[in-house]
PDB file of C-alpha atoms in Angstrom:
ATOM      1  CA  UNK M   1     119.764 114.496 104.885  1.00  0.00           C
ATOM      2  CA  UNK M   2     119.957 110.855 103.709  1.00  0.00           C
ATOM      3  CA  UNK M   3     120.253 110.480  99.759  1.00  0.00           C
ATOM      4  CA  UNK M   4     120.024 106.944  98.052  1.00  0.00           C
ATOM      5  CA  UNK M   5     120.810 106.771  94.222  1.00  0.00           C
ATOM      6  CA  UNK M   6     118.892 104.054  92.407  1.00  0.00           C
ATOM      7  CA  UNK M   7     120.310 102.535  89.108  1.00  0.00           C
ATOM      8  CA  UNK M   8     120.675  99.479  87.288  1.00  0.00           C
ATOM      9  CA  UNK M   9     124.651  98.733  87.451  1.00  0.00           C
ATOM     10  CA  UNK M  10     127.464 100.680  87.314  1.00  0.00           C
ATOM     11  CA  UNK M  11     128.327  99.584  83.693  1.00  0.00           C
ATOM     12  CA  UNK M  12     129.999 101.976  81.710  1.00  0.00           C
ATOM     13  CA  UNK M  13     128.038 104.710  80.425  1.00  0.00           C
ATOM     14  CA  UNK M  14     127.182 108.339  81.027  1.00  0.00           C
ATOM     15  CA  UNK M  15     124.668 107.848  84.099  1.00  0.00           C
ATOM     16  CA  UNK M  16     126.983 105.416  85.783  1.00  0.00           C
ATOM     17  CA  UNK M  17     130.238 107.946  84.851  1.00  0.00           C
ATOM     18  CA  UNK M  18     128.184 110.529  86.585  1.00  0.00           C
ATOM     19  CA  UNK M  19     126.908 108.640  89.909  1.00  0.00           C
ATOM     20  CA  UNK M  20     130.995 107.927  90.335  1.00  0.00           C
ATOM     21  CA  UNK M  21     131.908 111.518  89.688  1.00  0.00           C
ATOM     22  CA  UNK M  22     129.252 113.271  92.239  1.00  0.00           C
ATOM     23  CA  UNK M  23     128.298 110.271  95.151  1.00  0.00           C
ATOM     24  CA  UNK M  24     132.241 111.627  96.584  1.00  0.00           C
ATOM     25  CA  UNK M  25     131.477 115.306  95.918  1.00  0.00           C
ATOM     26  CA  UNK M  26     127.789 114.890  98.057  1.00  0.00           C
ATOM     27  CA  UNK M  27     129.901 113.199 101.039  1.00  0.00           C
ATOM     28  CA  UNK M  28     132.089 115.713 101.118  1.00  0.00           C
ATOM     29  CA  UNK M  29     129.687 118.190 101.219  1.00  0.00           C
ATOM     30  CA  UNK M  30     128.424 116.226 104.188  1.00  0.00           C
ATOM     31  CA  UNK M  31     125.082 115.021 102.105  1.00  0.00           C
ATOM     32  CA  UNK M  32     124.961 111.320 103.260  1.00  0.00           C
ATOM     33  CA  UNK M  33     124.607 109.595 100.299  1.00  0.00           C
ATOM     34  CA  UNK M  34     124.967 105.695  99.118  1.00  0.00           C
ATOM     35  CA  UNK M  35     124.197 103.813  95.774  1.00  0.00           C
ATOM     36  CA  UNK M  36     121.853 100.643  95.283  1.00  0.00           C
ATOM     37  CA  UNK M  37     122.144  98.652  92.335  1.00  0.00           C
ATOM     38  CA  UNK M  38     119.993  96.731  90.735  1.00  0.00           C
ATOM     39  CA  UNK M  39     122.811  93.995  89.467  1.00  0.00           C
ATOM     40  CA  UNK M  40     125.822  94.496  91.454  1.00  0.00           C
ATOM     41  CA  UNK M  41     128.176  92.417  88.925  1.00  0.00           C
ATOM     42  CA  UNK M  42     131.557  94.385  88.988  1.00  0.00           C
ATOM     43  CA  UNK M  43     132.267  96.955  86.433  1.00  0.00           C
ATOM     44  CA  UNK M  44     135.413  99.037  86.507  1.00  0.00           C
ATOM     45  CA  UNK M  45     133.144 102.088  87.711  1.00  0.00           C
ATOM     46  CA  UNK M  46     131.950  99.895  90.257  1.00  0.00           C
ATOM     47  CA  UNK M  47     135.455  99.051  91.332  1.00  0.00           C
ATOM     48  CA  UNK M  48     136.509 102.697  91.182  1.00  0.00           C
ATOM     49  CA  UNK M  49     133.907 103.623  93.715  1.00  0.00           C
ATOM     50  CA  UNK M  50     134.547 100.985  96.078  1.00  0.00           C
ATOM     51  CA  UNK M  51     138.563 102.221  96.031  1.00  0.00           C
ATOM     52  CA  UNK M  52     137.377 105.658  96.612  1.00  0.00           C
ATOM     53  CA  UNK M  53     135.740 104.117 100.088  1.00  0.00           C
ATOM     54  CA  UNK M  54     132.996 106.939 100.079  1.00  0.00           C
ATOM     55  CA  UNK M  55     129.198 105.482 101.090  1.00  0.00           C
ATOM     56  CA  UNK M  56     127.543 102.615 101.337  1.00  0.00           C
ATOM     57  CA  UNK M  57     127.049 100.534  98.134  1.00  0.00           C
ATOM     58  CA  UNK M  58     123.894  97.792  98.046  1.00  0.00           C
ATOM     59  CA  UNK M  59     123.112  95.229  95.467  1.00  0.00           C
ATOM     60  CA  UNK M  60     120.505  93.185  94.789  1.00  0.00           C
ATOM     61  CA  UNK M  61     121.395  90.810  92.464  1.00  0.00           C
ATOM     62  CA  UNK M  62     123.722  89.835  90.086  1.00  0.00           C
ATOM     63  CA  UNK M  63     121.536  88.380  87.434  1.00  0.00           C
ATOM     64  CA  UNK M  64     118.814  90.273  85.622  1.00  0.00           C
ATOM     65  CA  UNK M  65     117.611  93.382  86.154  1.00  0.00           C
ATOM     66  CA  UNK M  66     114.217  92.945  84.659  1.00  0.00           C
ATOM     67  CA  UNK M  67     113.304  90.597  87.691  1.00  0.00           C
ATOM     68  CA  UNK M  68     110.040  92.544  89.549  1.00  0.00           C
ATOM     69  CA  UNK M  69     110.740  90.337  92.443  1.00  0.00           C
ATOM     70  CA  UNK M  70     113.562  93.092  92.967  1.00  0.00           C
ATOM     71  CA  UNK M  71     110.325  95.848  93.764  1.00  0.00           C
ATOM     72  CA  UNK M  72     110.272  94.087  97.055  1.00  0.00           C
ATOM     73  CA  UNK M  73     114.234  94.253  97.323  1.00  0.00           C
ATOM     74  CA  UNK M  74     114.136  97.228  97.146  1.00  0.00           C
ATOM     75  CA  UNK M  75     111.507  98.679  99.692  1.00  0.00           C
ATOM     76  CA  UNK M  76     113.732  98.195 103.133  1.00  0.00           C
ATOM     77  CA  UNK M  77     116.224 100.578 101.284  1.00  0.00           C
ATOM     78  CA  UNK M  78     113.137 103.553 100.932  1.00  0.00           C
ATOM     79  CA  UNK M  79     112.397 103.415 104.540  1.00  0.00           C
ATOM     80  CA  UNK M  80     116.355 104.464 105.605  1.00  0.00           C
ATOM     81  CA  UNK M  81     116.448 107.497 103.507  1.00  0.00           C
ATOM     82  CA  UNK M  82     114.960 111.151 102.694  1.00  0.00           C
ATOM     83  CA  UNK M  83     115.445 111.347  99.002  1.00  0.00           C
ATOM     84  CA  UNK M  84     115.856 108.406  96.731  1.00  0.00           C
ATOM     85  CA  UNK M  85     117.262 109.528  93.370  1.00  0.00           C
ATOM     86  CA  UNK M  86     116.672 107.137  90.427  1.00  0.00           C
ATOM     87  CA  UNK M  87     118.770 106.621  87.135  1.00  0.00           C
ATOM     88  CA  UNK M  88     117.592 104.816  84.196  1.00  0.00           C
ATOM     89  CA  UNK M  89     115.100 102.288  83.256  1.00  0.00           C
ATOM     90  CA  UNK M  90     114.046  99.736  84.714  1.00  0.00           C
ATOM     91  CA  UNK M  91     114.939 101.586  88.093  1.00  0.00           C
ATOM     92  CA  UNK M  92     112.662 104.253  87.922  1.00  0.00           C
ATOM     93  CA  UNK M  93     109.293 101.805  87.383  1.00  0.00           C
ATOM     94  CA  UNK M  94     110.542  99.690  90.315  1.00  0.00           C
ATOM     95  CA  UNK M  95     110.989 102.407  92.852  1.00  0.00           C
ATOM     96  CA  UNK M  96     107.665 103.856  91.801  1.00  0.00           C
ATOM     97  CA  UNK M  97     105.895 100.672  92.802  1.00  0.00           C
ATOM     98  CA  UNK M  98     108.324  99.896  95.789  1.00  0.00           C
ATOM     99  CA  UNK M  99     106.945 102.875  97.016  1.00  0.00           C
ATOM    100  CA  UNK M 100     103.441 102.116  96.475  1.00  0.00           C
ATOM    101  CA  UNK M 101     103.970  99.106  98.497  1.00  0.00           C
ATOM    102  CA  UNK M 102     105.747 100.443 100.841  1.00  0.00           C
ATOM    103  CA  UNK M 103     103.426 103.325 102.201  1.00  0.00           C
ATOM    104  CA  UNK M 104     107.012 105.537 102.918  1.00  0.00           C
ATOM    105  CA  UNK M 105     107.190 109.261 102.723  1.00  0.00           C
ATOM    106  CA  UNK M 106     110.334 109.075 101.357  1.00  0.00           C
ATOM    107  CA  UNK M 107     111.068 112.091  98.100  1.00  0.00           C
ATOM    108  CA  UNK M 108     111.471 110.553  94.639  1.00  0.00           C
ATOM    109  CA  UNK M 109     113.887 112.087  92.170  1.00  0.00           C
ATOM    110  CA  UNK M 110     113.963 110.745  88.855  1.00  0.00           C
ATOM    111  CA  UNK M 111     116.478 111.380  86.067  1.00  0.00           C
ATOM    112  CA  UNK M 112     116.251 110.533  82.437  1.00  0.00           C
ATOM    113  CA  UNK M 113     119.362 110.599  80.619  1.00  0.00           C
ATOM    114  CA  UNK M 114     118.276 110.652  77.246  1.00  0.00           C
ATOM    115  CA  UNK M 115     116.337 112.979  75.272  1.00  0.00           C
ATOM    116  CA  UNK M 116     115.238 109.834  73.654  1.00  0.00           C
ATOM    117  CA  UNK M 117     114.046 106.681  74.400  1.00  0.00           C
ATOM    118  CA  UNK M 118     112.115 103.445  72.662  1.00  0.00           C
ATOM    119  CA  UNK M 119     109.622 103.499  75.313  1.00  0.00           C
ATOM    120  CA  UNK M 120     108.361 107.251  74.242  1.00  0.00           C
ATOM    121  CA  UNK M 121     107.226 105.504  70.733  1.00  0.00           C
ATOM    122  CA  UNK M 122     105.260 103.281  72.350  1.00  0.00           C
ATOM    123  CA  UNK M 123     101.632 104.891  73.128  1.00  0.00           C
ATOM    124  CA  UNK M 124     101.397 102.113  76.227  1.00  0.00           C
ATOM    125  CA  UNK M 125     104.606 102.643  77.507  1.00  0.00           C
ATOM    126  CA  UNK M 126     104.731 106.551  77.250  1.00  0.00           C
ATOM    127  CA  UNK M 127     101.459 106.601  78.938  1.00  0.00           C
ATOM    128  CA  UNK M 128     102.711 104.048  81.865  1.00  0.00           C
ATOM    129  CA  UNK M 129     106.022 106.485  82.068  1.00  0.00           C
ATOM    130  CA  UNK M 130     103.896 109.590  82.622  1.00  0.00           C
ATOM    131  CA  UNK M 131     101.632 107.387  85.386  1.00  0.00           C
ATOM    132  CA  UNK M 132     104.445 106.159  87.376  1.00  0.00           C
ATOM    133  CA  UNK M 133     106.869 109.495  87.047  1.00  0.00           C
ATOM    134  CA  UNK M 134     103.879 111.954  87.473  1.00  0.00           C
ATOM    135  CA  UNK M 135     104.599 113.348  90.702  1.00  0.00           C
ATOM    136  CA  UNK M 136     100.241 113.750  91.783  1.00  0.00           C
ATOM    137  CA  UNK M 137     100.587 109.990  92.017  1.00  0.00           C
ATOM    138  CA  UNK M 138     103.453 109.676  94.503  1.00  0.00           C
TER     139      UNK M 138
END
């Protein structure tokens, strides 16, 4: 099996933290897995991974990560693995519609690390969140 995690950057913070604690553990396990970023600008998390020379690490940009140009970057990346695991926002809204536009078969796992958010106070953006994470759709 072929995993990809999905996330913004590896900036410091407790998604990132936990993406560089477990991608090594999968490998060793012998669960292929690699890490796409959505801005690949280096972070010392970043750096740490790279020294620990354990999978395949993929940027798309190093400016914004609010760019929806990156929804196309991204769909190449869907068609080379089983299970794409997503971290964080804006990450999970993109690989929803990558998907859609990509016609793939490939298994969407989404994480949110917060029990909390400011998009769950917004009626539009709750509702969008349950459309594009509500698993019927994909």
């Amino acid at each position: 099996m072929k995993v990809l995690h999905i996330i913004n950057s590896l900036a410091t913070g407790g998604a990132e933290k936990l993406l560089l604690d477990t991608i090594p553990l999968y490998n060793r396990k012998g669960i292929a897995t690699d890490l796409l970023l959505l801005k690949g600008n280096e972070h010392p998390f970043l750096k740490k991974l790279k020294e620990k020379k354990c999978c395949s690490i993929f940027s798309l940009t190093k400016r914004t990560v609010y760019n929806p140009f990156l929804i196309f970057k991204i769909i190449p990346y869907l068609k080379k693995y089983d299970v794409v695991h997503v971290h964080l926002f804006p990450a999970q809204y993109f690989v929803v519609l990558a998907k859609w536009f990509s016609f793939t078969n490939v298994k969407l796992v989404f994480t949110e690390h917060s029990t909390s958010n400011r998009r769950m106070k917004s009626v539009f953006l709750d509702g969008l969140t349950n459309l594009f994470i509500n698993p019927i759709m994909l």
